[in-house]
PDB file of C-alpha atoms in Angstrom:
ATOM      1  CA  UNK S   1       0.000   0.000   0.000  1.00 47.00           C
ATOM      2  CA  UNK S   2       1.430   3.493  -1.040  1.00 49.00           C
ATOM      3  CA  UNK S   3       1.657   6.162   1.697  1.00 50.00           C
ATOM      4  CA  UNK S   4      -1.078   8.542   1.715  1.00 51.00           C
ATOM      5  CA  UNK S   5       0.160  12.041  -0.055  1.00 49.00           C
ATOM      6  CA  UNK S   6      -0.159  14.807   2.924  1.00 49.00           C
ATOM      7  CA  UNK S   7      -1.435  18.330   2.140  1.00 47.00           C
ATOM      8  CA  UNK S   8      -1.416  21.445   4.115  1.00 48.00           C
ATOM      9  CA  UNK S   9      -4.079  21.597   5.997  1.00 51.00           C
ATOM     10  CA  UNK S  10      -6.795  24.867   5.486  1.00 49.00           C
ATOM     11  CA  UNK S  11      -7.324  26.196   8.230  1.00 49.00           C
ATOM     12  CA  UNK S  12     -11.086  25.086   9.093  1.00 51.00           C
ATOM     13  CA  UNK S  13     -13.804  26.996  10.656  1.00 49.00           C
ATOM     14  CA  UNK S  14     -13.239  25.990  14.440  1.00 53.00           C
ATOM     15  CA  UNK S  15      -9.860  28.226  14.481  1.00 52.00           C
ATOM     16  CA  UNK S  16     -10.058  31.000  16.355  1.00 57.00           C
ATOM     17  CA  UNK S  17     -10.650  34.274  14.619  1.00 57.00           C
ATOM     18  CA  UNK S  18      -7.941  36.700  15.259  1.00 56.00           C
ATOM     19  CA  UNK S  19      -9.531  40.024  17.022  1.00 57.00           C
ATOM     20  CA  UNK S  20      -9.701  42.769  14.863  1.00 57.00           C
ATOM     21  CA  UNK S  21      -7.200  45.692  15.177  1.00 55.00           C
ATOM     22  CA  UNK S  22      -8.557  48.361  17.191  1.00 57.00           C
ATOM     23  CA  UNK S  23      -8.178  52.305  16.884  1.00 52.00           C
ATOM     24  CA  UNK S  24      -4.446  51.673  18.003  1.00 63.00           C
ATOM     25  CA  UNK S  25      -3.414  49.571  14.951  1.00 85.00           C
ATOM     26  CA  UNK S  26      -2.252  45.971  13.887  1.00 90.00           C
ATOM     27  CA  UNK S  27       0.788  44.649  16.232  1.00 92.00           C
ATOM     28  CA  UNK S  28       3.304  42.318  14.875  1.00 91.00           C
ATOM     29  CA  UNK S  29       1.329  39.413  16.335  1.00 91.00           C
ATOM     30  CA  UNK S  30      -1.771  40.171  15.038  1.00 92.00           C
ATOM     31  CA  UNK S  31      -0.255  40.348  11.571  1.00 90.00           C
ATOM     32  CA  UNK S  32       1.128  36.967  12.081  1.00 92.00           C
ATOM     33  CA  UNK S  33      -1.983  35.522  13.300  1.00 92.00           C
ATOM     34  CA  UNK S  34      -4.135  37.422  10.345  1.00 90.00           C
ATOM     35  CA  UNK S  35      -1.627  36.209   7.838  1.00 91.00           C
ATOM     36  CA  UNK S  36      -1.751  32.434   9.109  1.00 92.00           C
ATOM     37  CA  UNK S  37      -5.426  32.449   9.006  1.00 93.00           C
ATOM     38  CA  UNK S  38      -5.165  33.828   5.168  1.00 93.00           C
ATOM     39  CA  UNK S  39      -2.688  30.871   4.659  1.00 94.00           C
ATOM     40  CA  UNK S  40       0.012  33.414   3.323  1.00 91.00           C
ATOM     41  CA  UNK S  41       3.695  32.489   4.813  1.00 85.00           C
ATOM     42  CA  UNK S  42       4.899  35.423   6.512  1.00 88.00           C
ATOM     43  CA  UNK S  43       8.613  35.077   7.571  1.00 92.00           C
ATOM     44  CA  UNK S  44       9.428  36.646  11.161  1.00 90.00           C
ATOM     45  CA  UNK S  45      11.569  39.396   9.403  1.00 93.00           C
ATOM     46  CA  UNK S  46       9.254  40.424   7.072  1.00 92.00           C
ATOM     47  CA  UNK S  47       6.410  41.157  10.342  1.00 92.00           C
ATOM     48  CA  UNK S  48       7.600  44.596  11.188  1.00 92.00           C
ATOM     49  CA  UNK S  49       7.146  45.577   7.711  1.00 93.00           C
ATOM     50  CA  UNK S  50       3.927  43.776   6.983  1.00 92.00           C
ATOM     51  CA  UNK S  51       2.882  45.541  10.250  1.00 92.00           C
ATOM     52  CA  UNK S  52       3.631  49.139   9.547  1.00 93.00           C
ATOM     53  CA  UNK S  53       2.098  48.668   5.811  1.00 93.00           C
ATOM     54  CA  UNK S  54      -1.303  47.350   7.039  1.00 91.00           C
ATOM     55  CA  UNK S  55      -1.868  50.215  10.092  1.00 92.00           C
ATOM     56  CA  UNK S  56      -0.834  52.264   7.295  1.00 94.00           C
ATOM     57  CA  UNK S  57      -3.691  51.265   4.860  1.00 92.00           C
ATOM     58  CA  UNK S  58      -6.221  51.532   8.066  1.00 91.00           C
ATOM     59  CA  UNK S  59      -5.417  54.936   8.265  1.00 92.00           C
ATOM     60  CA  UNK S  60      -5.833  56.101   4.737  1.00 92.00           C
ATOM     61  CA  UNK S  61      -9.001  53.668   4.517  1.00 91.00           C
ATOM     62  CA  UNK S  62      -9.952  55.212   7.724  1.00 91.00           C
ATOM     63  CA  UNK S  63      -9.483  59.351   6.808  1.00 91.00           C
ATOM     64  CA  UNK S  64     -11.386  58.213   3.815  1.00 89.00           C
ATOM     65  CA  UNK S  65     -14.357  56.724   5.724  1.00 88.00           C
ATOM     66  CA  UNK S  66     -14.273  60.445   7.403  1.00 89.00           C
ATOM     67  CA  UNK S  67     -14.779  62.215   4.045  1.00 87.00           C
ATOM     68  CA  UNK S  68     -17.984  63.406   3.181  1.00 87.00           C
ATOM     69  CA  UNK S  69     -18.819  63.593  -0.337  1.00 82.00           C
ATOM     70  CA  UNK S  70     -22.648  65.482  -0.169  1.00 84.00           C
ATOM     71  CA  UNK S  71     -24.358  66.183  -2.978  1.00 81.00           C
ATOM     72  CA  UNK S  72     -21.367  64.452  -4.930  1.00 81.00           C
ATOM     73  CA  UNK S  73     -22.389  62.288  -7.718  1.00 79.00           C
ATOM     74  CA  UNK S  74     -20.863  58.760  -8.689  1.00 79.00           C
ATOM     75  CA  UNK S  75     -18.465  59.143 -11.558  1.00 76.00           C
ATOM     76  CA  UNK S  76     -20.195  57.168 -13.356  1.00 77.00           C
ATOM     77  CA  UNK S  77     -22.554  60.057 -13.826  1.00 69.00           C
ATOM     78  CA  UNK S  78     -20.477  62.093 -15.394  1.00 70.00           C
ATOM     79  CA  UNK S  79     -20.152  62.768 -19.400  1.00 75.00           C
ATOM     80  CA  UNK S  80     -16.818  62.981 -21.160  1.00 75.00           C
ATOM     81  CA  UNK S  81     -16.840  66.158 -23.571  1.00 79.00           C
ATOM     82  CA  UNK S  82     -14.668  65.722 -26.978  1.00 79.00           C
ATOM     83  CA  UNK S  83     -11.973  68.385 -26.577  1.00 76.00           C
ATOM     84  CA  UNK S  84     -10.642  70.498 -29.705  1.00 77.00           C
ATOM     85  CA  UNK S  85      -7.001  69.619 -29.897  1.00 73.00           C
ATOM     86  CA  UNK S  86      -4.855  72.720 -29.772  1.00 70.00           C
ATOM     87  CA  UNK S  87      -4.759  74.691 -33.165  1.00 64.00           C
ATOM     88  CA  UNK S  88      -0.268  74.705 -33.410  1.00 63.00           C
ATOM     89  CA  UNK S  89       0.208  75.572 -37.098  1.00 62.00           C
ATOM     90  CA  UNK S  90       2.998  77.829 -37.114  1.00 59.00           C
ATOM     91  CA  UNK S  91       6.582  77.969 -35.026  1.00 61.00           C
ATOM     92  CA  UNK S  92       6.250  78.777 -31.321  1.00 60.00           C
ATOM     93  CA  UNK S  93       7.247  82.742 -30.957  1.00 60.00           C
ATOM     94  CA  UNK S  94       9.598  82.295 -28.005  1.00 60.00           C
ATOM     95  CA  UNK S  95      11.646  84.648 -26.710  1.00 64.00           C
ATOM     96  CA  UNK S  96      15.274  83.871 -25.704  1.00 61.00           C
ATOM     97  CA  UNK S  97      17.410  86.548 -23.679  1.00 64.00           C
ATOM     98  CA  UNK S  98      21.377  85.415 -22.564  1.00 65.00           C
ATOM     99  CA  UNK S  99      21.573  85.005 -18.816  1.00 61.00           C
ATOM    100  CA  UNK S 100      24.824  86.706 -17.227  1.00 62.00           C
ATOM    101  CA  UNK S 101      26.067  84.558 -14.503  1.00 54.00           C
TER     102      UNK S 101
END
């Protein structure tokens, strides 16, 4: 009888669910535990990085969260206008003095 092939296991549905960062940001163990549950590797030198990147991104998603937009329509709403291209038929008049240093 062959051996049975292992595989990495998923992680199932009874792991525990990492707590979500708070006001304060991600720390370097939440990042590891977030990135474990996602089933991405992340190597123990790589954390600090990883960490500063993602409380980054919660910030700017944050500030964003903060803007209000109003009476602001979707973009979608928006028509594009053709544009006359500019009318350059002749040289450019330029002028061109000598600088003294």
């Amino acid at each position: 009888m062959p051996p049975e092939a292992t595989t990495p296991e998923a992680p199932t549905s009874e792991a525990p669910t990492p707590e979500a960062p708070g006001p304060e940001g991600l720390t370097p163990h939440q990042a590891a535990q977030w990135a474990r549950r996602a089933g991405l590797p992340l190597a123990s030198d790589r954390l600090d990085a990883v960490t500063a990147t993602a409380n980054h991104i919660q910030a700017v998603v944050a500030t964003l969260r903060e803007l209000d937009f109003g009476d602001v329509p979707p973009a979608a709403t928006y028509a594009v206008e053709p544009v006359e291209p500019l009318d350059l038929v002749g040289p450019l008049d330029l002028e061109v003095s000598d600088a003294t240093v």
